[in-house]
Amino acid sequence: MRILLSNDDGYLAPGLVALAEALSTLADVVVVAPERDRSAASNSLTLARPIRAEKMNNGYIRVDGTPTDCVHLAITGLLDDEPEMVVAGINAGANLGDDVLYSGTVAAATEGRFLGLPAVAISMNSHSPNHFQTGARVALEMVTRLCKAPLSPDVILNVNVPDLPYEALKGYCSTRLGNRHKAEPVIKDSDPRGNTIYWVGPPGAEQDAGPGTDFYAVREGYVSVTPLQVDLTRHSLLQPLDEWLQA
Ligand code: MN
């Protein structure tokens, strides 16, 4: 089997290296990843300039684009053989609830949703993880299970792993996305020439984070696995909306 790996933390990120080492024991692994940290790039594609891809000494291909550029290139012509699945990560930092809308990790997986197997995004629940090996082992278990018992191929599995030793995990838990309060305010400052600058502030605190949610599962020590779909349509509102429009 051939697996395409990507991430949004950049081709040098330790989480990507741990993921590649783990999945190499199971499959042919091809790494196509951004040349620098593109966290929170979401599903952006680079359209206004050309994109360059360069093969590094370790075999990784680095791309001067977004995570979505990487996977898009990889499955539309950069690689000689199409991979059967995409695994993105292992991200340094959780992708819980609303985070998935901004995440480049989830976006990389999303871009691989038309391949033969479900796409997997995997993140550690810490911005400076101590236990990438736990995430790597979880990734290997997930991919092994998907090969033996495939799920619908157009599903995207958003996996969040507590930053704990593997033995300390309580198990796996299927979850729904929770959500956060409104983001913290932007941080206003000035540059050395007196111009006003802004830093985007931290995400909001957990709001909908009770039992059943991804937030709750990782807080309790479980690997959270949320099945995602790309269809953002609010189906329950189609009929009321039609009535509203026709009135
Ligand atoms: Mn990231």
PDB file of C-alpha atoms and ligand atoms in Angstrom:
ATOM      1  CA  MET A   1       0.000   0.000   0.000  1.00  0.00           C
ATOM      2  CA  ARG A   2       1.071   3.556  -0.694  1.00  0.00           C
ATOM      3  CA  ILE A   3       0.281   6.292   1.846  1.00  0.00           C
ATOM      4  CA  LEU A   4       0.742  10.011   1.277  1.00  0.00           C
ATOM      5  CA  LEU A   5       1.764  11.965   4.360  1.00  0.00           C
ATOM      6  CA  SER A   6       1.515  15.685   4.823  1.00  0.00           C
ATOM      7  CA  ASN A   7       1.124  18.187   7.637  1.00  0.00           C
ATOM      8  CA  ASP A   8       0.856  21.896   8.325  1.00  0.00           C
ATOM      9  CA  ASP A   9       3.803  22.280  10.721  1.00  0.00           C
ATOM     10  CA  GLY A  10       6.329  21.939   7.885  1.00  0.00           C
ATOM     11  CA  TYR A  11       8.536  19.171   6.510  1.00  0.00           C
ATOM     12  CA  LEU A  12      11.013  19.376   9.428  1.00  0.00           C
ATOM     13  CA  ALA A  13       8.382  18.946  12.152  1.00  0.00           C
ATOM     14  CA  PRO A  14       9.103  16.082  14.584  1.00  0.00           C
ATOM     15  CA  GLY A  15       5.472  14.932  14.475  1.00  0.00           C
ATOM     16  CA  LEU A  16       5.754  14.297  10.735  1.00  0.00           C
ATOM     17  CA  VAL A  17       8.994  12.365  11.180  1.00  0.00           C
ATOM     18  CA  ALA A  18       7.428  10.198  13.911  1.00  0.00           C
ATOM     19  CA  LEU A  19       4.398   9.536  11.686  1.00  0.00           C
ATOM     20  CA  ALA A  20       6.557   8.610   8.674  1.00  0.00           C
ATOM     21  CA  GLU A  21       8.688   6.222  10.736  1.00  0.00           C
ATOM     22  CA  ALA A  22       5.648   4.472  12.186  1.00  0.00           C
ATOM     23  CA  LEU A  23       3.698   4.078   8.936  1.00  0.00           C
ATOM     24  CA  SER A  24       6.804   2.967   7.002  1.00  0.00           C
ATOM     25  CA  THR A  25       6.528  -0.340   8.869  1.00  0.00           C
ATOM     26  CA  LEU A  26       3.172  -0.942   7.149  1.00  0.00           C
ATOM     27  CA  ALA A  27       3.266   0.776   3.765  1.00  0.00           C
ATOM     28  CA  ASP A  28       5.213   2.697   1.164  1.00  0.00           C
ATOM     29  CA  VAL A  29       5.211   6.212   2.531  1.00  0.00           C
ATOM     30  CA  VAL A  30       5.566   9.371   0.456  1.00  0.00           C
ATOM     31  CA  VAL A  31       5.937  12.680   2.289  1.00  0.00           C
ATOM     32  CA  VAL A  32       4.862  15.916   0.604  1.00  0.00           C
ATOM     33  CA  ALA A  33       4.817  18.769   3.104  1.00  0.00           C
ATOM     34  CA  PRO A  34       5.081  22.562   3.333  1.00  0.00           C
ATOM     35  CA  GLU A  35       8.561  24.085   3.518  1.00  0.00           C
ATOM     36  CA  ARG A  36       7.578  26.023   6.667  1.00  0.00           C
ATOM     37  CA  ASP A  37       4.926  26.173   9.350  1.00  0.00           C
ATOM     38  CA  ARG A  38       1.567  26.760   7.672  1.00  0.00           C
ATOM     39  CA  SER A  39      -0.630  26.070  10.689  1.00  0.00           C
ATOM     40  CA  ALA A  40      -4.138  27.539  10.353  1.00  0.00           C
ATOM     41  CA  ALA A  41      -3.825  27.689   6.548  1.00  0.00           C
ATOM     42  CA  SER A  42      -7.198  25.930   6.311  1.00  0.00           C
ATOM     43  CA  ASN A  43      -8.093  24.721   2.793  1.00  0.00           C
ATOM     44  CA  SER A  44      -6.272  27.489   0.904  1.00  0.00           C
ATOM     45  CA  LEU A  45      -4.801  26.833  -2.538  1.00  0.00           C
ATOM     46  CA  THR A  46      -2.056  28.972  -4.081  1.00  0.00           C
ATOM     47  CA  LEU A  47      -3.371  30.319  -7.384  1.00  0.00           C
ATOM     48  CA  ALA A  48      -1.531  33.615  -7.984  1.00  0.00           C
ATOM     49  CA  ARG A  49       1.966  32.198  -8.401  1.00  0.00           C
ATOM     50  CA  PRO A  50       3.624  28.924  -9.400  1.00  0.00           C
ATOM     51  CA  ILE A  51       4.444  26.292  -6.776  1.00  0.00           C
ATOM     52  CA  ARG A  52       7.841  24.636  -6.474  1.00  0.00           C
ATOM     53  CA  ALA A  53       8.466  21.146  -5.120  1.00  0.00           C
ATOM     54  CA  GLU A  54      11.923  19.955  -4.097  1.00  0.00           C
ATOM     55  CA  LYS A  55      12.978  16.447  -3.107  1.00  0.00           C
ATOM     56  CA  MET A  56      15.178  16.463  -0.007  1.00  0.00           C
ATOM     57  CA  ASN A  57      17.993  14.031   0.861  1.00  0.00           C
ATOM     58  CA  ASN A  58      15.728  11.995   3.146  1.00  0.00           C
ATOM     59  CA  GLY A  59      13.214  11.533   0.319  1.00  0.00           C
ATOM     60  CA  TYR A  60      10.662  14.030   1.642  1.00  0.00           C
ATOM     61  CA  ILE A  61       9.277  16.458  -0.927  1.00  0.00           C
ATOM     62  CA  ARG A  62       8.951  20.013   0.375  1.00  0.00           C
ATOM     63  CA  VAL A  63       6.603  22.440  -1.295  1.00  0.00           C
ATOM     64  CA  ASP A  64       6.504  26.244  -1.074  1.00  0.00           C
ATOM     65  CA  GLY A  65       2.763  26.204  -0.585  1.00  0.00           C
ATOM     66  CA  THR A  66      -0.027  25.310   1.791  1.00  0.00           C
ATOM     67  CA  PRO A  67      -0.934  21.859   3.118  1.00  0.00           C
ATOM     68  CA  THR A  68      -3.765  21.749   0.576  1.00  0.00           C
ATOM     69  CA  ASP A  69      -1.307  22.649  -2.209  1.00  0.00           C
ATOM     70  CA  CYS A  70       0.887  19.735  -1.108  1.00  0.00           C
ATOM     71  CA  VAL A  71      -1.847  17.104  -1.258  1.00  0.00           C
ATOM     72  CA  HIS A  72      -3.447  18.620  -4.342  1.00  0.00           C
ATOM     73  CA  LEU A  73      -0.141  18.493  -6.231  1.00  0.00           C
ATOM     74  CA  ALA A  74       0.627  15.019  -4.953  1.00  0.00           C
ATOM     75  CA  ILE A  75      -2.610  13.477  -6.206  1.00  0.00           C
ATOM     76  CA  THR A  76      -2.927  15.414  -9.453  1.00  0.00           C
ATOM     77  CA  GLY A  77       0.445  14.910 -11.084  1.00  0.00           C
ATOM     78  CA  LEU A  78       3.459  15.338  -8.821  1.00  0.00           C
ATOM     79  CA  LEU A  79       3.650  11.636  -7.949  1.00  0.00           C
ATOM     80  CA  ASP A  80       3.987   8.838 -10.479  1.00  0.00           C
ATOM     81  CA  ASP A  81       1.578   6.579  -8.601  1.00  0.00           C
ATOM     82  CA  GLU A  82      -1.579   7.696  -6.828  1.00  0.00           C
ATOM     83  CA  PRO A  83      -1.587   6.935  -3.102  1.00  0.00           C
ATOM     84  CA  GLU A  84      -4.454   5.000  -1.553  1.00  0.00           C
ATOM     85  CA  MET A  85      -4.837   7.273   1.437  1.00  0.00           C
ATOM     86  CA  VAL A  86      -3.655  10.483   3.049  1.00  0.00           C
ATOM     87  CA  VAL A  87      -2.580  10.781   6.662  1.00  0.00           C
ATOM     88  CA  ALA A  88      -1.879  14.299   7.935  1.00  0.00           C
ATOM     89  CA  GLY A  89       0.074  15.205  11.077  1.00  0.00           C
ATOM     90  CA  ILE A  90       1.078  14.539  13.651  1.00  0.00           C
ATOM     91  CA  ASN A  91       0.138  18.090  14.542  1.00  0.00           C
ATOM     92  CA  ALA A  92       1.608  19.836  17.556  1.00  0.00           C
ATOM     93  CA  GLY A  93      -1.647  21.089  19.057  1.00  0.00           C
ATOM     94  CA  ALA A  94      -5.179  19.751  19.251  1.00  0.00           C
ATOM     95  CA  ASN A  95      -7.739  20.240  16.485  1.00  0.00           C
ATOM     96  CA  LEU A  96     -10.966  20.149  18.450  1.00  0.00           C
ATOM     97  CA  GLY A  97     -14.379  21.628  17.695  1.00  0.00           C
ATOM     98  CA  ASP A  98     -14.191  24.823  15.635  1.00  0.00           C
ATOM     99  CA  ASP A  99     -10.424  24.335  15.207  1.00  0.00           C
ATOM    100  CA  VAL A 100     -11.114  22.009  12.273  1.00  0.00           C
ATOM    101  CA  LEU A 101     -12.306  24.994  10.199  1.00  0.00           C
ATOM    102  CA  TYR A 102      -8.904  26.679  10.487  1.00  0.00           C
ATOM    103  CA  SER A 103      -6.654  23.638  10.653  1.00  0.00           C
ATOM    104  CA  GLY A 104      -4.159  22.968   7.876  1.00  0.00           C
ATOM    105  CA  THR A 105      -3.784  19.430   9.217  1.00  0.00           C
ATOM    106  CA  VAL A 106      -7.469  18.669   8.729  1.00  0.00           C
ATOM    107  CA  ALA A 107      -7.344  20.478   5.366  1.00  0.00           C
ATOM    108  CA  ALA A 108      -4.532  18.235   4.131  1.00  0.00           C
ATOM    109  CA  ALA A 109      -6.610  15.188   5.016  1.00  0.00           C
ATOM    110  CA  THR A 110      -9.703  16.732   3.435  1.00  0.00           C
ATOM    111  CA  GLU A 111      -7.850  17.218   0.166  1.00  0.00           C
ATOM    112  CA  GLY A 112      -7.181  13.472   0.081  1.00  0.00           C
ATOM    113  CA  ARG A 113     -10.817  12.456   0.558  1.00  0.00           C
ATOM    114  CA  PHE A 114     -11.261  11.085  -2.981  1.00  0.00           C
ATOM    115  CA  LEU A 115      -8.625   8.376  -2.655  1.00  0.00           C
ATOM    116  CA  GLY A 116      -9.413   4.745  -1.905  1.00  0.00           C
ATOM    117  CA  LEU A 117      -9.504   4.867   1.897  1.00  0.00           C
ATOM    118  CA  PRO A 118     -10.658   7.395   4.494  1.00  0.00           C
ATOM    119  CA  ALA A 119      -8.308  10.295   5.114  1.00  0.00           C
ATOM    120  CA  VAL A 120      -6.902  10.709   8.609  1.00  0.00           C
ATOM    121  CA  ALA A 121      -5.834  13.886  10.414  1.00  0.00           C
ATOM    122  CA  ILE A 122      -3.966  13.284  13.647  1.00  0.00           C
ATOM    123  CA  SER A 123      -3.076  15.819  16.322  1.00  0.00           C
ATOM    124  CA  MET A 124      -1.540  15.794  19.802  1.00  0.00           C
ATOM    125  CA  ASN A 125      -3.420  17.600  22.545  1.00  0.00           C
ATOM    126  CA  SER A 126      -0.413  19.811  23.358  1.00  0.00           C
ATOM    127  CA  HIS A 127       1.454  22.583  21.547  1.00  0.00           C
ATOM    128  CA  SER A 128       4.789  21.129  22.681  1.00  0.00           C
ATOM    129  CA  PRO A 129       4.087  17.392  22.837  1.00  0.00           C
ATOM    130  CA  ASN A 130       6.277  15.016  24.810  1.00  0.00           C
ATOM    131  CA  HIS A 131       4.650  11.874  23.385  1.00  0.00           C
ATOM    132  CA  PHE A 132       4.659  11.955  19.582  1.00  0.00           C
ATOM    133  CA  GLN A 133       5.444   8.217  19.804  1.00  0.00           C
ATOM    134  CA  THR A 134       1.983   7.721  21.304  1.00  0.00           C
ATOM    135  CA  GLY A 135       0.443   9.556  18.359  1.00  0.00           C
ATOM    136  CA  ALA A 136       2.557   7.534  15.933  1.00  0.00           C
ATOM    137  CA  ARG A 137       1.387   4.266  17.463  1.00  0.00           C
ATOM    138  CA  VAL A 138      -2.227   5.438  17.350  1.00  0.00           C
ATOM    139  CA  ALA A 139      -1.793   6.388  13.677  1.00  0.00           C
ATOM    140  CA  LEU A 140      -0.401   2.945  12.909  1.00  0.00           C
ATOM    141  CA  GLU A 141      -3.304   1.263  14.706  1.00  0.00           C
ATOM    142  CA  MET A 142      -5.864   3.417  12.891  1.00  0.00           C
ATOM    143  CA  VAL A 143      -4.378   2.742   9.452  1.00  0.00           C
ATOM    144  CA  THR A 144      -4.022  -0.984  10.160  1.00  0.00           C
ATOM    145  CA  ARG A 145      -7.676  -1.124  11.213  1.00  0.00           C
ATOM    146  CA  LEU A 146      -8.787   0.821   8.126  1.00  0.00           C
ATOM    147  CA  CYS A 147      -6.975  -1.652   5.879  1.00  0.00           C
ATOM    148  CA  LYS A 148      -8.612  -4.650   7.571  1.00  0.00           C
ATOM    149  CA  ALA A 149     -12.085  -3.121   7.924  1.00  0.00           C
ATOM    150  CA  PRO A 150     -12.508  -0.138   5.593  1.00  0.00           C
ATOM    151  CA  LEU A 151     -14.984   2.619   6.381  1.00  0.00           C
ATOM    152  CA  SER A 152     -16.704   4.725   3.732  1.00  0.00           C
ATOM    153  CA  PRO A 153     -13.798   6.126   1.685  1.00  0.00           C
ATOM    154  CA  ASP A 154     -15.092   9.707   1.616  1.00  0.00           C
ATOM    155  CA  VAL A 155     -15.016  10.054   5.405  1.00  0.00           C
ATOM    156  CA  ILE A 156     -12.328  12.106   7.117  1.00  0.00           C
ATOM    157  CA  LEU A 157     -11.269  10.895  10.539  1.00  0.00           C
ATOM    158  CA  ASN A 158     -10.164  13.672  12.855  1.00  0.00           C
ATOM    159  CA  VAL A 159      -8.026  12.037  15.532  1.00  0.00           C
ATOM    160  CA  ASN A 160      -6.850  13.834  18.679  1.00  0.00           C
ATOM    161  CA  VAL A 161      -4.438  12.085  21.010  1.00  0.00           C
ATOM    162  CA  PRO A 162      -3.804  12.956  24.682  1.00  0.00           C
ATOM    163  CA  ASP A 163      -0.138  13.841  25.237  1.00  0.00           C
ATOM    164  CA  LEU A 164       0.466  10.803  27.451  1.00  0.00           C
ATOM    165  CA  PRO A 165       2.549   7.630  27.352  1.00  0.00           C
ATOM    166  CA  TYR A 166       0.759   4.998  25.239  1.00  0.00           C
ATOM    167  CA  GLU A 167       0.153   2.799  28.293  1.00  0.00           C
ATOM    168  CA  ALA A 168      -1.705   5.672  30.007  1.00  0.00           C
ATOM    169  CA  LEU A 169      -4.351   6.010  27.257  1.00  0.00           C
ATOM    170  CA  LYS A 170      -7.811   4.850  28.310  1.00  0.00           C
ATOM    171  CA  GLY A 171      -8.767   3.719  24.796  1.00  0.00           C
ATOM    172  CA  TYR A 172     -10.540   5.020  21.709  1.00  0.00           C
ATOM    173  CA  CYS A 173     -13.756   7.024  21.690  1.00  0.00           C
ATOM    174  CA  SER A 174     -15.950   8.086  18.742  1.00  0.00           C
ATOM    175  CA  THR A 175     -16.927  11.710  19.272  1.00  0.00           C
ATOM    176  CA  ARG A 176     -18.708  14.683  17.764  1.00  0.00           C
ATOM    177  CA  LEU A 177     -17.112  18.096  17.439  1.00  0.00           C
ATOM    178  CA  GLY A 178     -17.678  20.337  20.437  1.00  0.00           C
ATOM    179  CA  ASN A 179     -17.240  24.071  20.122  1.00  0.00           C
ATOM    180  CA  ARG A 180     -15.545  27.076  21.665  1.00  0.00           C
ATOM    181  CA  HIS A 181     -16.606  30.496  22.834  1.00  0.00           C
ATOM    182  CA  LYS A 182     -15.772  33.454  20.595  1.00  0.00           C
ATOM    183  CA  ALA A 183     -12.006  33.870  20.121  1.00  0.00           C
ATOM    184  CA  GLU A 184      -9.985  36.061  22.496  1.00  0.00           C
ATOM    185  CA  PRO A 185      -9.440  39.671  21.298  1.00  0.00           C
ATOM    186  CA  VAL A 186      -6.646  40.507  18.862  1.00  0.00           C
ATOM    187  CA  ILE A 187      -3.490  41.789  20.515  1.00  0.00           C
ATOM    188  CA  LYS A 188      -2.665  45.326  19.407  1.00  0.00           C
ATOM    189  CA  ASP A 189       0.933  46.559  19.372  1.00  0.00           C
ATOM    190  CA  SER A 190       3.161  48.874  17.358  1.00  0.00           C
ATOM    191  CA  ASP A 191       6.166  48.168  15.136  1.00  0.00           C
ATOM    192  CA  PRO A 192       9.528  50.020  15.565  1.00  0.00           C
ATOM    193  CA  ARG A 193       8.299  52.749  13.229  1.00  0.00           C
ATOM    194  CA  GLY A 194       5.167  53.409  15.225  1.00  0.00           C
ATOM    195  CA  ASN A 195       2.705  51.661  12.926  1.00  0.00           C
ATOM    196  CA  THR A 196      -0.081  49.703  14.592  1.00  0.00           C
ATOM    197  CA  ILE A 197       0.158  45.933  14.229  1.00  0.00           C
ATOM    198  CA  TYR A 198      -2.094  43.118  15.376  1.00  0.00           C
ATOM    199  CA  TRP A 199      -1.579  39.543  16.541  1.00  0.00           C
ATOM    200  CA  VAL A 200      -4.494  37.171  16.184  1.00  0.00           C
ATOM    201  CA  GLY A 201      -5.313  36.153  19.751  1.00  0.00           C
ATOM    202  CA  PRO A 202      -5.793  32.658  21.180  1.00  0.00           C
ATOM    203  CA  PRO A 203      -8.895  30.572  20.433  1.00  0.00           C
ATOM    204  CA  GLY A 204     -11.852  30.908  22.776  1.00  0.00           C
ATOM    205  CA  ALA A 205     -12.369  28.761  25.846  1.00  0.00           C
ATOM    206  CA  GLU A 206     -14.286  25.480  25.581  1.00  0.00           C
ATOM    207  CA  GLN A 207     -18.059  25.940  25.491  1.00  0.00           C
ATOM    208  CA  ASP A 208     -19.807  22.781  24.256  1.00  0.00           C
ATOM    209  CA  ALA A 209     -17.313  20.319  25.696  1.00  0.00           C
ATOM    210  CA  GLY A 210     -19.324  17.795  27.685  1.00  0.00           C
ATOM    211  CA  PRO A 211     -19.617  13.994  27.337  1.00  0.00           C
ATOM    212  CA  GLY A 212     -19.762  12.880  23.710  1.00  0.00           C
ATOM    213  CA  THR A 213     -17.558  15.694  22.447  1.00  0.00           C
ATOM    214  CA  ASP A 214     -13.972  15.556  21.258  1.00  0.00           C
ATOM    215  CA  PHE A 215     -12.923  17.988  24.005  1.00  0.00           C
ATOM    216  CA  TYR A 216     -14.288  15.691  26.694  1.00  0.00           C
ATOM    217  CA  ALA A 217     -12.678  12.532  25.310  1.00  0.00           C
ATOM    218  CA  VAL A 218      -9.118  13.893  25.217  1.00  0.00           C
ATOM    219  CA  ARG A 219      -9.550  15.564  28.600  1.00  0.00           C
ATOM    220  CA  GLU A 220     -10.518  12.161  30.030  1.00  0.00           C
ATOM    221  CA  GLY A 221      -7.503  10.452  28.469  1.00  0.00           C
ATOM    222  CA  TYR A 222      -9.160   8.832  25.433  1.00  0.00           C
ATOM    223  CA  VAL A 223      -8.101   9.048  21.799  1.00  0.00           C
ATOM    224  CA  SER A 224     -10.901  11.088  20.205  1.00  0.00           C
ATOM    225  CA  VAL A 225     -11.966  10.029  16.700  1.00  0.00           C
ATOM    226  CA  THR A 226     -14.507  12.270  14.961  1.00  0.00           C
ATOM    227  CA  PRO A 227     -15.885  11.323  11.539  1.00  0.00           C
ATOM    228  CA  LEU A 228     -16.029  14.479   9.403  1.00  0.00           C
ATOM    229  CA  GLN A 229     -17.845  15.234   6.171  1.00  0.00           C
ATOM    230  CA  VAL A 230     -17.317  18.126   3.781  1.00  0.00           C
ATOM    231  CA  ASP A 231     -21.019  18.883   3.210  1.00  0.00           C
ATOM    232  CA  LEU A 232     -21.664  21.984   5.343  1.00  0.00           C
ATOM    233  CA  THR A 233     -25.313  22.189   4.295  1.00  0.00           C
ATOM    234  CA  ARG A 234     -27.668  22.562   7.231  1.00  0.00           C
ATOM    235  CA  HIS A 235     -30.104  19.988   5.924  1.00  0.00           C
ATOM    236  CA  SER A 236     -32.652  20.503   8.720  1.00  0.00           C
ATOM    237  CA  LEU A 237     -33.111  24.115   7.608  1.00  0.00           C
ATOM    238  CA  LEU A 238     -33.729  23.456   3.898  1.00  0.00           C
ATOM    239  CA  GLN A 239     -37.524  23.189   4.202  1.00  0.00           C
ATOM    240  CA  PRO A 240     -38.018  26.087   6.667  1.00  0.00           C
ATOM    241  CA  LEU A 241     -35.720  28.210   4.530  1.00  0.00           C
ATOM    242  CA  ASP A 242     -37.722  27.442   1.427  1.00  0.00           C
ATOM    243  CA  GLU A 243     -40.918  28.491   3.209  1.00  0.00           C
ATOM    244  CA  TRP A 244     -39.186  31.669   4.417  1.00  0.00           C
ATOM    245  CA  LEU A 245     -38.008  32.469   0.898  1.00  0.00           C
ATOM    246  CA  GLN A 246     -41.425  31.830  -0.695  1.00  0.00           C
ATOM    247  CA  ALA A 247     -43.407  33.804   1.893  1.00  0.00           C
TER     248      ALA A 247
HETATM  249 MN    MN B   1       0.035  22.868  12.939  1.00  0.00          MN
END
